[in-house]
Short mmCIF file of C-alpha atoms and ligand atoms in Angstrom, two decimals:
data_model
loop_
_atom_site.label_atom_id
_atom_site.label_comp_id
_atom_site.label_asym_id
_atom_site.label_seq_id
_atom_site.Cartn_x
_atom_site.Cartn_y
_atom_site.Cartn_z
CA UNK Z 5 6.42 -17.86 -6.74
CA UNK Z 6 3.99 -15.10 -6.22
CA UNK Z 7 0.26 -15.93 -5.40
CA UNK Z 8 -3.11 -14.19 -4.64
CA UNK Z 9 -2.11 -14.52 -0.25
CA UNK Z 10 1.21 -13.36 -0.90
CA UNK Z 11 0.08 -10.13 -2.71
CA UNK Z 12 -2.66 -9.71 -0.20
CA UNK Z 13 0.17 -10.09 2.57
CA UNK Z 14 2.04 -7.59 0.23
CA UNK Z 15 -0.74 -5.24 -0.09
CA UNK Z 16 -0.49 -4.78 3.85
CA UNK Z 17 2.65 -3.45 4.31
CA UNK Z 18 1.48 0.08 2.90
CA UNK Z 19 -1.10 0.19 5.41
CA UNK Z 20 -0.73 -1.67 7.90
CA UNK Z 21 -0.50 -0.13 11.60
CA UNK Z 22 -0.05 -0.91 15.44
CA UNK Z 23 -3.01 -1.42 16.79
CA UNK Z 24 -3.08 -0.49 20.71
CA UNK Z 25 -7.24 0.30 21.50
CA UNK Z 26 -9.49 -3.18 21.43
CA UNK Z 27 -13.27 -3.23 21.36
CA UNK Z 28 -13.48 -6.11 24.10
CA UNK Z 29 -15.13 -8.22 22.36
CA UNK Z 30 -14.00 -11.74 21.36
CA UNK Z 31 -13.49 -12.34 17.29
CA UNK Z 32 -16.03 -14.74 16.17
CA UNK Z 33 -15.31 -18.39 15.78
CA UNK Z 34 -15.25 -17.79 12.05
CA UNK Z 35 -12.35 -15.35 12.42
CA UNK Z 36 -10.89 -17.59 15.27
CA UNK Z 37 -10.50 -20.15 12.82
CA UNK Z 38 -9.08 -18.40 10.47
CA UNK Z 39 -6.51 -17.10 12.29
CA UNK Z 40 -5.56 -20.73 13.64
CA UNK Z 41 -5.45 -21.79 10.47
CA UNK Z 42 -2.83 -19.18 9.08
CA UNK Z 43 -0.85 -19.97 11.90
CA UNK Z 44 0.21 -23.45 10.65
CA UNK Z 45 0.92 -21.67 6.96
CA UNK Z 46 3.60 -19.43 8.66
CA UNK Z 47 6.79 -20.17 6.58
CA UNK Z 48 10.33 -20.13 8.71
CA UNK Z 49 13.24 -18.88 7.70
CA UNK Z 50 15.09 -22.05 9.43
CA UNK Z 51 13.01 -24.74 9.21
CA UNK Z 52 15.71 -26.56 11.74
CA UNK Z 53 14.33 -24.44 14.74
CA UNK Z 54 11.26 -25.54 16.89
CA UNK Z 55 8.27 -23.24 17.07
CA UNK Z 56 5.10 -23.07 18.73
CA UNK Z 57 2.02 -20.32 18.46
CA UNK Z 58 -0.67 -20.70 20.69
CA UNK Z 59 -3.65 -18.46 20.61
CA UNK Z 60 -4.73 -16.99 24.32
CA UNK Z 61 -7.14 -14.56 26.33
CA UNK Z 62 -6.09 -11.69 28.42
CA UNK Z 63 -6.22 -13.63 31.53
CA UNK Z 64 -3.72 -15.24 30.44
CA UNK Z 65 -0.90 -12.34 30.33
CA UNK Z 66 0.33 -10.01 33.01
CA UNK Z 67 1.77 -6.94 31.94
CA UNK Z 68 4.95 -4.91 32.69
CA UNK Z 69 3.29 -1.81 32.08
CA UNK Z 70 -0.37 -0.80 32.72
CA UNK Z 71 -2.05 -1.98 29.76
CA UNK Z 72 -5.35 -1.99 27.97
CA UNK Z 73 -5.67 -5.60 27.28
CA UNK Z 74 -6.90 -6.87 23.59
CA UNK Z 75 -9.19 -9.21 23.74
CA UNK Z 76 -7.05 -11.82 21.82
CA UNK Z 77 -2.85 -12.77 21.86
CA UNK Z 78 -0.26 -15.21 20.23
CA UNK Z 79 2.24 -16.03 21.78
CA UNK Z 80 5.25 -17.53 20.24
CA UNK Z 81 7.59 -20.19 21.37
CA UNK Z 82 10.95 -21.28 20.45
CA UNK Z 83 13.77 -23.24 20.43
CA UNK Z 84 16.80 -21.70 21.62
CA UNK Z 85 19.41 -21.75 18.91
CA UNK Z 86 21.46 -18.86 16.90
CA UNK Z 87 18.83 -16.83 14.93
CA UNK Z 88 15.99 -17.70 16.46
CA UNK Z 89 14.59 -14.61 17.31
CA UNK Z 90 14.76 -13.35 13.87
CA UNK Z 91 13.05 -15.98 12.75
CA UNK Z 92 10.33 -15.46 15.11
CA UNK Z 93 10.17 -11.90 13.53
CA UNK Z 94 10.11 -13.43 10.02
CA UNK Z 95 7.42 -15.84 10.53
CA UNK Z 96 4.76 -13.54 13.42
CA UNK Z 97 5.42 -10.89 10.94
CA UNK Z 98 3.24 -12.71 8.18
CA UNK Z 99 1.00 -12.99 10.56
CA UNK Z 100 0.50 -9.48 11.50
CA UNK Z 101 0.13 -8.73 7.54
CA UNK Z 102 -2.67 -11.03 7.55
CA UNK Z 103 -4.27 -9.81 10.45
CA UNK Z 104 -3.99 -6.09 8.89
CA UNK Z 105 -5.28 -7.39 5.04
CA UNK Z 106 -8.74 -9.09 6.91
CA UNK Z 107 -9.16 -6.12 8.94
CA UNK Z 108 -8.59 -6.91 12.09
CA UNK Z 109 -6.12 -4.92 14.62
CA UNK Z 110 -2.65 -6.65 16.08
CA UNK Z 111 0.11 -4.92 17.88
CA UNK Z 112 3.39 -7.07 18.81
CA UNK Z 113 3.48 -6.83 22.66
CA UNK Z 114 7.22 -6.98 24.06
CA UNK Z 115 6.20 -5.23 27.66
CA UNK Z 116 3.59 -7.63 28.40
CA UNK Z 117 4.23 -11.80 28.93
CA UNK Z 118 1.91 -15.14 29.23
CA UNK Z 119 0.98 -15.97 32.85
CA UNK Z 120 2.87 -19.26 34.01
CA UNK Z 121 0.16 -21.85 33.40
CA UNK Z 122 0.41 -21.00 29.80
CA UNK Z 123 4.26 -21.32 30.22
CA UNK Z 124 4.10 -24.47 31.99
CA UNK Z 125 2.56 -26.27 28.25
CA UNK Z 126 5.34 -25.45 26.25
CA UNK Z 127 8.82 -26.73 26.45
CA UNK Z 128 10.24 -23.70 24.17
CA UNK Z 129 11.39 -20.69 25.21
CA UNK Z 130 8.86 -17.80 25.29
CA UNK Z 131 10.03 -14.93 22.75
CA UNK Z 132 7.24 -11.99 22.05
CA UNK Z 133 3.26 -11.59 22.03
CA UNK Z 134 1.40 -10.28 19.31
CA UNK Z 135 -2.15 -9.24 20.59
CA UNK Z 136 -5.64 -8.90 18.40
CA UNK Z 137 -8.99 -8.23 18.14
CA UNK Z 138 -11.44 -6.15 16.61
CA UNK Z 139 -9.76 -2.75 16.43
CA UNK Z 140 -11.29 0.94 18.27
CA UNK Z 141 -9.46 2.88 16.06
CA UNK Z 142 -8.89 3.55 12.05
CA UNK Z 143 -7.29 -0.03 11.40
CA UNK Z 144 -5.42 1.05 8.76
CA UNK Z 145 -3.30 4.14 7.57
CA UNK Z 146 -4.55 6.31 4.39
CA UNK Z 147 -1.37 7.52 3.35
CA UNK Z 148 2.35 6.85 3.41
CA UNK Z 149 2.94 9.38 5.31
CA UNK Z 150 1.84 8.28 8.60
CA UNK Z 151 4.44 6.10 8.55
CA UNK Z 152 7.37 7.54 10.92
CA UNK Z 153 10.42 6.46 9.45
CA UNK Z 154 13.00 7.05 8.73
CA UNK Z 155 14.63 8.02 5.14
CA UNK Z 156 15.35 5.45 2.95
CA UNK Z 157 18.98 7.53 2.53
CA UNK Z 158 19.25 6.89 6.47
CA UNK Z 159 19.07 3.42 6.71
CA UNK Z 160 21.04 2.39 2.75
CA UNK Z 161 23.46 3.58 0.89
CA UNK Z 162 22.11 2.27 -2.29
CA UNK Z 163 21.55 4.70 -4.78
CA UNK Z 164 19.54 5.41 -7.97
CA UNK Z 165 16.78 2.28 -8.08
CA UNK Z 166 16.29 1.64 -4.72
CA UNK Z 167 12.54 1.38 -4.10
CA UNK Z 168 13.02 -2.19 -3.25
CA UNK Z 169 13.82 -1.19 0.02
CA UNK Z 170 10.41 1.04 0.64
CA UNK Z 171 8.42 -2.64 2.18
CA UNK Z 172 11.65 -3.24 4.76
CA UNK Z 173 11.79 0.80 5.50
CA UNK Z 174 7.89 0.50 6.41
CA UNK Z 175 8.63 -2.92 8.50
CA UNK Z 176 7.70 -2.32 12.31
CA UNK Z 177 10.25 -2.41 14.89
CA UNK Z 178 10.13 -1.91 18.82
CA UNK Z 179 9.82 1.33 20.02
CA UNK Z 180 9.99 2.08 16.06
CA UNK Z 181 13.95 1.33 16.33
CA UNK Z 182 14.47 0.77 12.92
CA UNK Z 183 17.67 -0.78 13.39
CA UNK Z 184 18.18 -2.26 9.69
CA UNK Z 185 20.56 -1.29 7.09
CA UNK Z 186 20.95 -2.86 3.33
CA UNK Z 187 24.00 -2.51 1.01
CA UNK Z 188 24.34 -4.18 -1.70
CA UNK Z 189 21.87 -3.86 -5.24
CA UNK Z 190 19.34 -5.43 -6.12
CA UNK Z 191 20.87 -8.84 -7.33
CA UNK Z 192 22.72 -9.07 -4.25
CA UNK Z 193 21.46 -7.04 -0.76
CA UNK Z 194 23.29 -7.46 2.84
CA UNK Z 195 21.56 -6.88 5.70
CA UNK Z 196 23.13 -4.98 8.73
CA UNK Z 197 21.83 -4.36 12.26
CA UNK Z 198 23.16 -1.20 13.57
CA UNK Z 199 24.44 -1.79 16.74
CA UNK Z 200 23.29 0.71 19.75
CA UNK Z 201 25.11 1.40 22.46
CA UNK Z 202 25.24 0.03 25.94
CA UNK Z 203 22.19 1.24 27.46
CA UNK Z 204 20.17 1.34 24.63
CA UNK Z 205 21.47 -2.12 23.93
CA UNK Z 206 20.38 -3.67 27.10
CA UNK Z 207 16.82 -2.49 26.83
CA UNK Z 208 15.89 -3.31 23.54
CA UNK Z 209 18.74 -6.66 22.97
CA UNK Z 210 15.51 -9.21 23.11
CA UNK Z 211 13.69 -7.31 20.73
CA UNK Z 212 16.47 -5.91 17.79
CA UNK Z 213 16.72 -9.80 16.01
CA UNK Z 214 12.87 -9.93 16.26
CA UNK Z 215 13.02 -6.15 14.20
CA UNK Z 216 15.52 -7.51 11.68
CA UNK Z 217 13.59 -10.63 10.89
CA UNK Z 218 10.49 -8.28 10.37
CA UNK Z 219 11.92 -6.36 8.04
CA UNK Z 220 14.03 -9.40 6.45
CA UNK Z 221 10.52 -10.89 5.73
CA UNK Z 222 9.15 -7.66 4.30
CA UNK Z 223 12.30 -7.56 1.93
CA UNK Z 224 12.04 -10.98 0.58
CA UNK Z 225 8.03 -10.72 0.62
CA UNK Z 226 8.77 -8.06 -1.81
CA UNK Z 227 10.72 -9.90 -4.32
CA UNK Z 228 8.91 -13.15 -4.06
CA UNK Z 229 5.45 -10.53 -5.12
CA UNK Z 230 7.28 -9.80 -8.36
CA UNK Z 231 8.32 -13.27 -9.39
CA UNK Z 232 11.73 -13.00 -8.36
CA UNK Z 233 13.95 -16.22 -6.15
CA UNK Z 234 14.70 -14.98 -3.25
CA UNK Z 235 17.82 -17.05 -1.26
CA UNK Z 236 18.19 -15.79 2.43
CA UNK Z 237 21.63 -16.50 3.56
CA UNK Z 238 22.05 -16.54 7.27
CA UNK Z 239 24.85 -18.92 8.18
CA UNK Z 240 28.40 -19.10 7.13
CA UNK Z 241 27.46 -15.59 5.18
CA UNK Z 242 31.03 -13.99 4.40
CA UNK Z 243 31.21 -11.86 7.10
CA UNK Z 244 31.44 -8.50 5.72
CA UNK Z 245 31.96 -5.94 8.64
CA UNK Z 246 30.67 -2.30 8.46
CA UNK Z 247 31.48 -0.48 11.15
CA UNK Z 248 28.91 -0.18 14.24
CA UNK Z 249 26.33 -2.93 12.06
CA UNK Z 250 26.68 -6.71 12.74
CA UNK Z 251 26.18 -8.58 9.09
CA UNK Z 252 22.84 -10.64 9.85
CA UNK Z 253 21.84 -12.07 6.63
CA UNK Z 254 22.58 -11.85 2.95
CA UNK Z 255 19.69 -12.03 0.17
CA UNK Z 256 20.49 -13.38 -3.15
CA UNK Z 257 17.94 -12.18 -5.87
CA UNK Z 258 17.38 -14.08 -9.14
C1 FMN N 264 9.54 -6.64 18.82
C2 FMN N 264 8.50 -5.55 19.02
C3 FMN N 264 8.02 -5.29 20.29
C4 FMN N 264 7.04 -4.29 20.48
N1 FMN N 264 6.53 -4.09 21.74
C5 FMN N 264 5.54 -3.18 21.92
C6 FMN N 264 4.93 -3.01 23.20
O1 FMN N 264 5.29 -3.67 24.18
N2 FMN N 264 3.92 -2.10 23.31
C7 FMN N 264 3.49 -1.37 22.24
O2 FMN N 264 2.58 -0.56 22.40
N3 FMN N 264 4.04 -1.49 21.02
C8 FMN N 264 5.04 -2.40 20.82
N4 FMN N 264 5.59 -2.57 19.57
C9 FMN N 264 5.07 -1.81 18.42
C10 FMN N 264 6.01 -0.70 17.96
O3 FMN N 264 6.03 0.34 18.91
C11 FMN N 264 5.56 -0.18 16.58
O4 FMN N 264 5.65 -1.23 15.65
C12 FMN N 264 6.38 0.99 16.08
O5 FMN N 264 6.26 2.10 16.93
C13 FMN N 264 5.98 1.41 14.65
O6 FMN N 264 4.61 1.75 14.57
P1 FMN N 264 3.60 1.00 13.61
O7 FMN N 264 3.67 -0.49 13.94
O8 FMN N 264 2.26 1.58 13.93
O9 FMN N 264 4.01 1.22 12.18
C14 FMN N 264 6.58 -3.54 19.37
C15 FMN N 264 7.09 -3.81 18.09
C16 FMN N 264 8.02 -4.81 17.91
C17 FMN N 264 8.50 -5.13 16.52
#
């Protein structure tokens, strides 16, 4: 069912942006809240895996890469167990919608980790960052058109009435991958990962499931807006094989 969050979340996936330039100021306790808040609303898409969000400071990361630090991060925890890093994607992804449809900057962070006394308090598996604050920049885009991305004829070879697919073709993705591909109509869509080769594969392997559940939530987000049932089919999905994409999930629309 469709409700006034939902389309606000909706609403943010036309302008929503990365957000890499902080003003270093702290969000107010107001906002804080807020934010804490949201983060026990975040809906899985396996409710059987463990997860864990906690909010922290800069001092609490060290970076790969010189980085300007934001003044705020998440960072999410999981259990270990098949899909979980798509579902990670699915449910920090609602998050960054929210963060973009109250104004306030966020950037997923995959070059950049918590410090190990912030590792130490969780028992699950540390999977991505998403940092925010109060952006020093435009925090949102005017116009479709910043989006890079790539053609909607690129990444599905649905033709005719395919504007479903404009939310997931707009979803982020690490180093803007875009790794998705959807068959299917719109009763009935399959989801494929393209699959990269070796070395391309290596650096970006943690990071691909978190794209697909990004854009898997972005897909279903849009349905859901217009009344529809989504089902998300993950497991035991009749493996359909299309060469160079692994079959990740399956959406049934009614
Ligand atoms: C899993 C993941 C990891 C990412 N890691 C980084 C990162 O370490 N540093 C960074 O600046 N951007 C990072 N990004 C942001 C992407 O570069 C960005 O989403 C993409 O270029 C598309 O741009 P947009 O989000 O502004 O639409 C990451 C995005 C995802 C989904």
């Amino acid at each position: 069912m469709s409700n006034p969050k939902s389309e606000k979340l909706y609403e943010a996936i036309f302008h929503r942006k990365s957000i890499r330039k902080y003003k270093s100021t702290s969000l107010d306790d107001e906002t804080l809240s807020l934010v804490r808040n949201f983060l026990e609303e975040l809906i899985p898409l396996d409710e059987d895996i463990k997860t864990e969000f906690m909010l922290i400071g800069p001092d609490d990361i060290k970076s790969l890469i010189p980085l300007k630090k934001a003044p705020h991060y998440i960072a999410a925890f999981s259990e270990n167990k098949k899909g979980y890093r798509v579902n990670i994607g699915f449910m920090l992804q609602q998050m960054d919608l929210f963060l973009s449809s109250h104004n306030i900057g966020s950037c997923w962070v995959g070059m950049a980790q918590p410090k190990k006394n912030i590792l130490e308090k969780s028992n699950l598996e540390e999977v991505i960052l998403l940092s925010l604050g109060e952006a020093d920049e435009a925090v949102h885009r005017q116009d479709l058109g910043e989006f890079k991305r790539k053609k909607l004829d690129e990444i599905s070879d649905i033709e005719g009435d395919n504007e479903f697919l404009e939310p997931a073709r707009l979803a982020p993705s690490a180093t803007n991958n875009q790794p998705w591909y959807f068959t299917g109509n719109e009763n009935k869509i399959k989801v494929y990962c393209a699959r990269s080769n070796f070395i391309k594969a290596r650096v970006l392997k943690k990071w691909t499931p978190i794209d697909m559940g990004i854009a898997l939530y972005h897909l279903s987000l849009h349905f859901r807006v217009k009344g529809k049932k989504v089902e998300i089919i993950t497991d035991n999905i009749k493996k359909e094989e299309k060469k160079g994409y692994t079959h990740i999930a399956t959406l049934i629309i009614n």
